[in-house]
XYZ file of C-alpha atoms in Angstrom:
556
model
C 129.766 178.008 151.636
C 130.642 177.815 147.866
C 131.528 174.032 147.971
C 128.572 173.273 149.941
C 126.276 175.265 147.420
C 127.868 173.433 144.554
C 127.179 169.959 146.131
C 123.552 171.044 146.861
C 123.045 172.138 143.190
C 124.457 168.960 141.870
C 122.089 166.932 144.018
C 119.143 168.964 142.893
C 120.081 168.540 139.286
C 120.284 164.768 139.742
C 116.907 164.763 141.430
C 115.264 166.676 138.606
C 116.863 164.603 135.691
C 116.444 161.098 137.464
C 120.111 160.105 136.731
C 122.087 157.992 138.889
C 125.583 158.736 140.261
C 126.927 156.523 137.599
C 125.571 158.745 134.726
C 127.313 161.883 136.247
C 130.525 160.122 137.225
C 132.389 162.319 134.693
C 131.428 165.350 136.689
C 133.674 164.260 139.519
C 136.634 164.041 137.593
C 137.525 160.374 138.404
C 139.299 158.604 135.493
C 137.969 155.152 136.717
C 134.379 156.370 136.885
C 134.709 158.117 133.726
C 135.747 154.743 132.129
C 132.830 152.925 133.729
C 130.469 155.569 132.441
C 131.851 155.200 128.855
C 131.363 151.490 129.073
C 127.882 151.926 130.250
C 127.213 154.309 127.258
C 128.672 151.815 124.694
C 126.302 149.193 125.841
C 123.191 151.395 124.948
C 123.132 151.064 121.195
C 123.344 147.232 121.447
C 120.376 147.248 123.803
C 118.600 149.777 121.472
C 119.354 147.690 118.279
C 118.004 144.506 119.962
C 115.019 146.357 121.011
C 114.387 147.646 117.378
C 114.595 143.966 116.119
C 112.391 142.703 118.819
C 109.458 144.970 117.734
C 109.817 144.701 113.818
C 108.438 142.182 111.584
C 110.738 139.687 109.655
C 112.454 140.832 106.481
C 110.858 139.993 103.176
C 112.969 136.941 102.142
C 112.511 135.523 105.844
C 108.801 136.145 105.529
C 108.823 134.033 102.360
C 110.824 131.430 104.117
C 108.251 131.200 106.785
C 105.505 130.929 104.086
C 107.524 127.925 102.618
C 107.994 126.405 105.984
C 104.179 126.543 106.700
C 103.226 124.809 103.360
C 105.889 122.224 103.506
C 105.017 121.390 107.144
C 101.313 120.958 106.210
C 101.897 118.773 103.078
C 104.471 116.610 104.657
C 102.276 116.003 107.646
C 99.389 114.939 105.534
C 101.589 112.585 103.461
C 103.394 111.058 106.372
C 100.292 110.365 108.298
C 99.256 107.790 105.530
C 102.762 106.573 104.362
C 104.106 105.859 107.808
C 101.622 103.145 108.756
C 101.359 102.020 105.226
C 105.078 101.241 104.971
C 104.799 98.725 107.914
C 101.519 97.164 106.794
C 102.954 94.049 104.906
C 104.516 92.818 108.161
C 102.259 94.137 110.938
C 98.884 94.580 109.051
C 96.823 97.719 109.023
C 95.922 97.611 112.767
C 99.151 97.429 114.777
C 100.942 100.298 112.964
C 97.977 102.545 113.763
C 97.880 101.823 117.452
C 99.486 104.677 119.251
C 100.647 106.345 116.165
C 98.633 109.466 116.712
C 100.109 109.878 120.062
C 103.625 109.333 118.732
C 103.133 112.030 116.152
C 101.733 114.280 118.661
C 104.633 113.761 120.989
C 107.196 114.102 118.344
C 105.849 117.395 117.165
C 105.591 118.701 120.697
C 109.238 117.645 121.384
C 110.369 119.276 117.955
C 108.388 122.449 119.099
C 110.118 122.548 122.630
C 113.639 122.245 120.838
C 112.389 125.028 118.541
C 111.508 127.408 121.325
C 114.784 126.442 123.073
C 116.621 127.384 119.847
C 114.749 130.578 119.547
C 115.779 131.805 122.836
C 119.340 131.047 121.938
C 118.971 133.172 118.907
C 117.610 136.171 121.000
C 120.619 135.675 123.326
C 123.029 135.771 120.523
C 125.845 138.284 120.499
C 124.343 140.184 117.498
C 120.614 140.877 117.788
C 120.670 142.162 114.059
C 121.194 138.617 113.080
C 117.729 137.111 114.189
C 116.260 136.900 110.657
C 119.386 135.211 109.208
C 119.537 132.863 112.149
C 115.784 132.221 111.908
C 115.983 131.327 108.181
C 119.067 129.028 108.803
C 117.189 127.046 111.547
C 114.166 126.539 109.233
C 116.531 125.202 106.576
C 118.325 122.975 108.877
C 115.345 121.379 110.202
C 114.069 120.483 106.852
C 117.391 119.371 105.648
C 118.054 117.144 108.460
C 114.577 115.471 108.096
C 115.117 115.050 104.435
C 118.434 113.133 105.007
C 116.831 110.962 107.719
C 113.794 110.236 105.533
C 115.939 109.546 102.482
C 117.762 106.913 104.533
C 114.479 105.632 106.085
C 114.245 102.471 103.978
C 117.695 101.322 104.913
C 117.354 102.159 108.581
C 113.900 100.466 108.624
C 115.097 97.375 107.012
C 117.600 97.011 110.026
C 114.711 97.392 112.567
C 112.394 95.105 110.761
C 114.878 92.221 111.040
C 114.317 92.150 114.616
C 110.547 92.439 114.371
C 110.133 88.944 115.730
C 112.060 89.847 119.016
C 110.382 93.145 119.356
C 106.912 91.936 119.203
C 103.694 93.237 117.667
C 103.504 96.382 119.813
C 107.194 97.606 120.221
C 107.936 96.441 116.719
C 105.874 99.264 114.766
C 106.705 101.905 117.485
C 110.400 101.528 117.054
C 110.005 101.320 113.258
C 108.023 104.590 113.415
C 110.886 106.065 115.315
C 113.062 105.757 112.312
C 110.564 106.478 109.657
C 107.902 108.847 110.460
C 108.592 110.412 113.889
C 111.674 112.368 112.867
C 109.681 114.209 110.235
C 107.090 115.239 112.651
C 109.768 116.518 115.102
C 111.230 118.690 112.344
C 107.880 120.030 111.456
C 107.148 120.896 115.142
C 110.725 122.562 115.330
C 110.082 124.512 112.273
C 106.626 125.518 113.297
C 107.586 126.744 116.766
C 110.633 128.831 115.245
C 108.414 130.407 112.644
C 105.702 131.214 115.084
C 108.088 132.796 117.488
C 109.592 134.876 114.825
C 106.230 136.169 113.759
C 105.034 136.856 117.258
C 108.107 138.873 118.190
C 106.926 142.101 117.044
C 105.745 145.428 118.628
C 102.985 144.844 121.136
C 101.811 143.621 124.456
C 103.084 140.118 125.615
C 99.358 139.004 125.389
C 99.256 139.994 121.635
C 102.556 138.176 121.110
C 101.138 135.113 122.734
C 97.830 135.343 120.581
C 99.952 135.641 117.430
C 102.091 132.644 118.407
C 98.983 130.549 119.263
C 97.211 131.477 116.119
C 100.081 130.423 113.811
C 100.467 127.090 115.740
C 96.638 126.598 115.356
C 96.668 127.309 111.596
C 99.540 124.825 111.223
C 97.711 122.125 112.898
C 94.429 122.719 111.087
C 96.323 122.866 107.574
C 98.079 119.622 108.545
C 94.697 117.961 109.419
C 93.253 119.121 106.246
C 96.172 117.785 104.094
C 95.794 114.460 105.881
C 92.095 114.379 104.745
C 92.830 115.422 101.273
C 96.218 113.467 100.701
C 95.908 111.010 97.695
C 96.896 107.383 98.016
C 100.638 106.699 96.994
C 103.045 103.818 97.120
C 104.619 103.730 100.552
C 108.178 103.854 99.670
C 107.585 106.274 96.943
C 105.801 108.646 99.169
C 108.499 108.336 101.826
C 111.197 109.316 99.243
C 109.054 112.024 97.584
C 108.646 113.582 101.096
C 112.464 113.457 101.521
C 112.980 115.034 98.173
C 110.320 117.807 98.853
C 111.890 118.577 102.265
C 115.348 118.873 100.742
C 113.888 121.339 98.124
C 112.246 123.519 100.857
C 115.484 123.620 102.868
C 117.357 124.605 99.672
C 114.797 127.466 98.729
C 114.965 128.789 102.240
C 118.830 128.634 102.215
C 118.652 130.661 98.979
C 116.186 133.246 100.578
C 118.520 133.545 103.553
C 121.417 134.045 101.145
C 119.307 136.841 99.396
C 118.845 138.291 102.714
C 122.328 138.319 103.516
C 123.506 140.002 100.290
C 120.842 142.802 100.636
C 122.246 143.338 104.104
C 125.858 143.318 103.054
C 125.044 145.851 100.212
C 123.200 148.060 102.687
C 126.222 148.040 104.905
C 128.416 149.253 102.191
C 126.284 151.867 100.769
C 127.622 155.433 100.862
C 126.143 157.803 103.314
C 124.999 155.107 105.772
C 125.359 155.847 109.312
C 127.997 153.749 111.256
C 125.438 152.289 113.618
C 123.164 151.263 110.761
C 126.001 149.783 108.767
C 127.177 147.789 111.775
C 123.516 146.417 112.147
C 123.195 145.539 108.484
C 126.753 143.827 108.566
C 125.788 141.977 111.564
C 122.811 140.415 109.727
C 125.100 139.050 107.051
C 127.026 136.819 109.344
C 129.444 134.390 107.726
C 127.805 134.083 104.173
C 127.917 130.449 103.197
C 129.384 129.350 100.046
C 126.828 128.005 97.264
C 128.239 124.505 97.408
C 127.195 124.180 101.188
C 123.696 125.418 100.359
C 123.334 122.553 97.711
C 125.091 119.903 99.681
C 121.933 118.542 101.624
C 120.014 118.427 98.320
C 122.647 116.603 96.534
C 123.138 114.066 99.314
C 119.345 113.371 99.624
C 119.061 112.705 95.953
C 121.962 110.212 96.123
C 120.334 108.385 99.010
C 116.870 108.354 97.387
C 118.292 107.003 94.151
C 120.194 104.229 96.275
C 116.826 103.266 97.890
C 114.883 103.043 94.661
C 117.342 100.927 92.968
C 118.470 98.723 95.925
C 115.403 98.270 98.077
C 112.736 95.916 97.356
C 110.005 97.562 98.896
C 110.641 100.657 96.745
C 109.496 98.961 93.594
C 105.748 99.011 92.854
C 105.892 95.526 91.226
C 107.968 93.110 93.091
C 110.167 90.731 91.151
C 108.842 87.067 90.408
C 110.987 84.751 92.552
C 111.283 81.381 93.957
C 112.353 80.234 97.407
C 112.503 77.029 99.228
C 108.922 77.368 100.398
C 107.102 79.724 97.955
C 107.170 80.661 94.248
C 105.925 84.143 93.917
C 103.813 84.783 90.812
C 102.900 88.314 91.412
C 103.665 91.160 93.798
C 102.127 94.602 93.502
C 101.601 97.303 95.910
C 98.056 98.674 95.622
C 95.350 100.447 97.579
C 94.925 97.697 100.267
C 98.687 96.904 100.660
C 101.012 94.478 98.783
C 98.901 92.182 96.728
C 100.896 88.889 96.285
C 100.015 85.609 94.560
C 102.329 82.765 95.622
C 102.500 78.902 95.213
C 103.265 77.098 98.412
C 105.375 74.066 97.472
C 104.775 71.953 100.539
C 101.105 71.829 100.687
C 100.543 72.410 96.909
C 98.321 75.316 97.153
C 98.002 78.835 95.659
C 97.481 81.823 97.911
C 96.220 85.335 97.381
C 97.500 87.802 99.997
C 96.479 91.407 100.498
C 98.885 93.062 102.793
C 99.029 91.165 106.111
C 95.963 88.767 105.293
C 95.362 85.869 103.253
C 92.120 86.661 101.424
C 91.893 83.411 99.538
C 93.506 80.486 97.952
C 92.803 77.129 96.233
C 94.449 73.632 96.095
C 96.487 73.421 92.997
C 95.182 69.857 92.112
C 91.411 70.482 92.380
C 91.198 74.303 92.071
C 88.895 74.265 95.109
C 88.989 76.839 97.832
C 91.152 76.230 100.855
C 88.500 78.013 102.996
C 85.399 75.981 103.023
C 83.310 78.872 104.515
C 83.330 80.589 101.149
C 81.058 77.799 99.916
C 78.623 78.586 102.708
C 77.611 81.555 100.680
C 76.064 79.246 98.084
C 73.189 78.566 100.923
C 71.725 82.010 100.094
C 69.785 80.194 97.439
C 68.474 77.621 99.899
C 67.382 79.938 102.523
C 64.214 81.185 100.817
C 63.149 77.982 99.049
C 63.312 77.182 95.184
C 65.456 79.312 93.084
C 63.803 81.965 91.025
C 64.296 83.225 87.355
C 66.511 86.219 86.712
C 68.190 86.266 90.133
C 70.739 88.987 90.791
C 73.473 88.834 93.413
C 76.009 91.509 94.774
C 79.331 90.271 95.826
C 81.040 93.115 98.210
C 84.816 92.135 98.445
C 86.080 89.743 95.795
C 88.906 87.607 97.311
C 89.596 85.010 94.740
C 86.096 84.917 93.696
C 84.855 81.735 95.019
C 81.346 82.867 95.644
C 81.053 85.070 92.636
C 82.184 82.230 90.419
C 79.836 79.669 92.081
C 76.748 81.889 91.775
C 77.630 82.776 88.087
C 77.854 79.092 87.248
C 74.432 78.621 88.742
C 72.794 81.218 86.395
C 72.843 84.059 88.785
C 73.580 87.520 87.322
C 76.564 88.524 89.675
C 77.807 92.114 90.125
C 81.117 92.543 92.095
C 82.165 95.623 93.955
C 85.897 95.362 94.730
C 88.081 98.452 96.078
C 91.556 97.034 94.898
C 92.109 96.709 91.175
C 95.112 94.550 91.774
C 93.031 92.027 93.656
C 90.538 91.725 90.666
C 93.484 91.310 88.243
C 95.016 88.639 90.490
C 91.550 86.796 90.632
C 91.216 86.831 86.813
C 94.699 85.853 86.068
C 95.701 83.285 88.765
C 92.311 81.950 90.035
C 90.181 81.678 87.071
C 87.536 84.214 87.892
C 85.022 84.398 84.932
C 85.218 87.509 82.947
C 81.649 87.363 81.794
C 80.148 88.431 85.154
C 77.276 91.005 84.870
C 79.253 93.894 86.201
C 82.473 94.564 88.027
C 82.895 97.877 89.939
C 86.290 98.791 91.146
C 85.291 101.324 93.703
C 84.396 101.902 97.353
C 81.582 99.424 98.318
C 79.630 101.767 100.816
C 79.395 104.545 98.153
C 78.140 101.961 95.861
C 75.614 100.506 98.199
C 74.249 103.858 99.119
C 73.768 104.772 95.430
C 72.438 101.419 94.359
C 68.621 101.452 93.574
C 66.113 99.683 96.177
C 65.118 96.238 95.685
C 67.754 95.336 93.232
C 69.272 92.057 94.428
C 68.129 88.583 95.584
C 71.398 87.950 97.354
C 74.277 90.033 98.856
C 77.511 88.317 99.706
C 79.560 90.433 102.056
C 83.214 89.712 102.620
C 85.522 92.666 103.353
C 88.067 91.438 105.888
C 91.490 92.261 105.215
C 94.653 93.387 106.784
C 93.629 92.046 110.122
C 90.481 94.346 110.341
C 87.230 95.232 108.757
C 86.167 98.720 107.369
C 83.712 100.144 110.050
C 81.802 101.836 107.321
C 80.534 98.479 106.103
C 79.560 97.007 109.422
C 77.596 100.073 110.723
C 73.821 100.205 111.399
C 73.412 102.609 108.695
C 75.413 100.145 106.154
C 73.037 97.203 107.252
C 70.017 99.371 106.748
C 71.277 100.188 103.134
C 71.852 96.486 102.643
C 68.288 95.644 103.520
C 67.162 98.600 101.313
C 68.844 97.155 98.128
C 67.667 93.703 98.733
C 64.252 92.319 97.462
C 61.537 91.483 100.043
C 62.856 87.929 100.378
C 66.387 88.707 99.819
C 69.208 87.008 101.831
C 72.432 88.532 103.239
C 75.648 86.414 103.744
C 78.284 88.283 105.677
C 81.767 86.513 106.381
C 83.436 87.597 109.606
C 86.994 86.617 110.797
C 87.332 86.273 114.555
C 87.447 84.124 117.668
C 84.263 82.101 118.294
C 84.676 82.426 122.034
C 84.590 86.096 121.859
C 80.956 86.206 122.219
C 80.877 89.854 123.064
C 81.796 90.929 119.623
C 79.821 88.318 117.787
C 76.774 89.620 119.783
C 77.489 93.226 118.630
C 77.680 92.216 115.061
C 74.437 90.043 115.415
C 72.775 93.085 117.164
C 73.718 95.336 114.438
C 72.124 92.961 111.749
C 68.968 92.444 113.690
C 68.300 96.360 113.432
C 67.332 95.654 109.901
C 66.858 91.906 109.510
C 64.381 90.000 111.516
C 66.406 86.641 111.584
C 70.018 86.231 112.041
C 72.009 82.964 112.201
C 75.724 82.195 112.559
C 77.791 79.456 111.137
C 81.470 78.707 111.715
C 84.345 76.786 109.995
C 86.326 75.162 112.808
C 89.839 73.837 112.356
C 90.011 70.211 113.678
C 93.961 70.000 113.641
C 96.791 72.504 114.434
C 99.593 73.151 111.903
C 101.523 70.078 112.957
C 98.532 67.796 112.409
C 97.609 67.162 116.076
C 93.894 67.141 116.866
C 92.424 70.176 118.549
C 89.868 69.971 121.443
C 86.614 71.892 121.539
C 88.240 74.628 123.636
C 91.177 75.183 121.344
C 88.855 75.291 118.384
C 86.767 78.013 120.052
C 89.914 80.156 120.824
C 91.317 79.936 117.458
C 90.789 82.596 114.727
C 88.519 81.264 112.117
C 86.006 82.275 109.318
C 82.328 82.524 110.412
C 79.259 83.342 108.239
C 76.188 85.410 109.364
C 73.043 84.814 107.358
C 70.191 87.477 107.569
């Protein structure tokens, strides 16, 4: 009766307290069960510690590291969105490097974010949950240090890829070159953003609240990067690339120092008198393997060495290229500017001088006669013939200078010429190497669309419009609104001459341009300059002429 009563009492006690048999195994006197019970008890502090870390915010130094990560990611994204395609512009023009670039950036950032979330799960699964802040800071520092080293070596790696540009072609060439230039930076940004967002959202609250916090941080990072892209100033391509490398290395170094500060604070807390053993163990765990100072500064030092090597040894990293002579060309000027690399070179075989802006030849003349190698530029002189006899005190606006053929011709005929040119280097080249007169009525080195919008109505008798460069035209100067503004600044019988580079057989595009002009002008005519022979001197048939890229002039 006594034994039966005891078993019944024990069962009732277990039912009241909700404990399992494992929790009361010591009551049965079994050594094996007692050891198992002790093992289970030892696991409880680890679970409790991990739970407390999971619901608490990051420590102060780690919070500062996350702020640095946010700012660095935004500024770098804004800079690399411009510098990446700009670096490829001399070889591929300003169109091909942009094709698919935004998709590549998005894919790289998402790929880095996936890696960041995978690493975050690894952090949570670490042996010591108290080291979450330390491991988070180190992950952020590692992301920026790795990207800094890769970016500081980008000019060297890009040179290897660019050697095979002919084999890779116009589509794979820019894509693969971006893979060694810009995309690693965006992958690092995605990694850092994911880790930082995961740490900030891993606080007390419902899972839905954590998801909202994570999404809010990511959204804020995307918006900040977009704003930085819109506000980023122009900079030299290679200099921008190397500046980004140094900036990433500095951010990595500062984050490493903040992590070190957090580790030292945790170490001091662990050694403080009167600290409970459990709290001391948790503090000591957060100060895992404190790194020597030399390891913290090593990525920064290596980045600076690689940056200096690129600045001193890579021709793309000089803002003014050296004047040099080759078997085919004698380079007279080479300068990186807002529209790309502006180059003036004499070609020995054909005895002509070329002005190149980025990927496009925007003008040239025969050295013997100083006449333009592109006859279409003389078509613009016909603006004075369209409306009959020339008038006194005529004024003309030249939008896009080139070597200044039309501006010089109109100036010599007594027309007061205003020039609007975006690139100061193009203007200097036209004056120094192509005899552009310095006595023009006015020269405005600024955006042409803004100038036209601000110009008084009925100011000019003629407008010569020639803004093709880099393989494309600026859409803002070919829109219906731009055409309406050109009509506004012309006098009642004023004439517009607009140069367009394209394929004559592409009637769809030409029809679009003509339709846009007809929204503001009643009469529109098109004239073209057709090549009669190919580069080898063989005659071209009519179909071949129509399929060749050539200069065409719209009059309206």
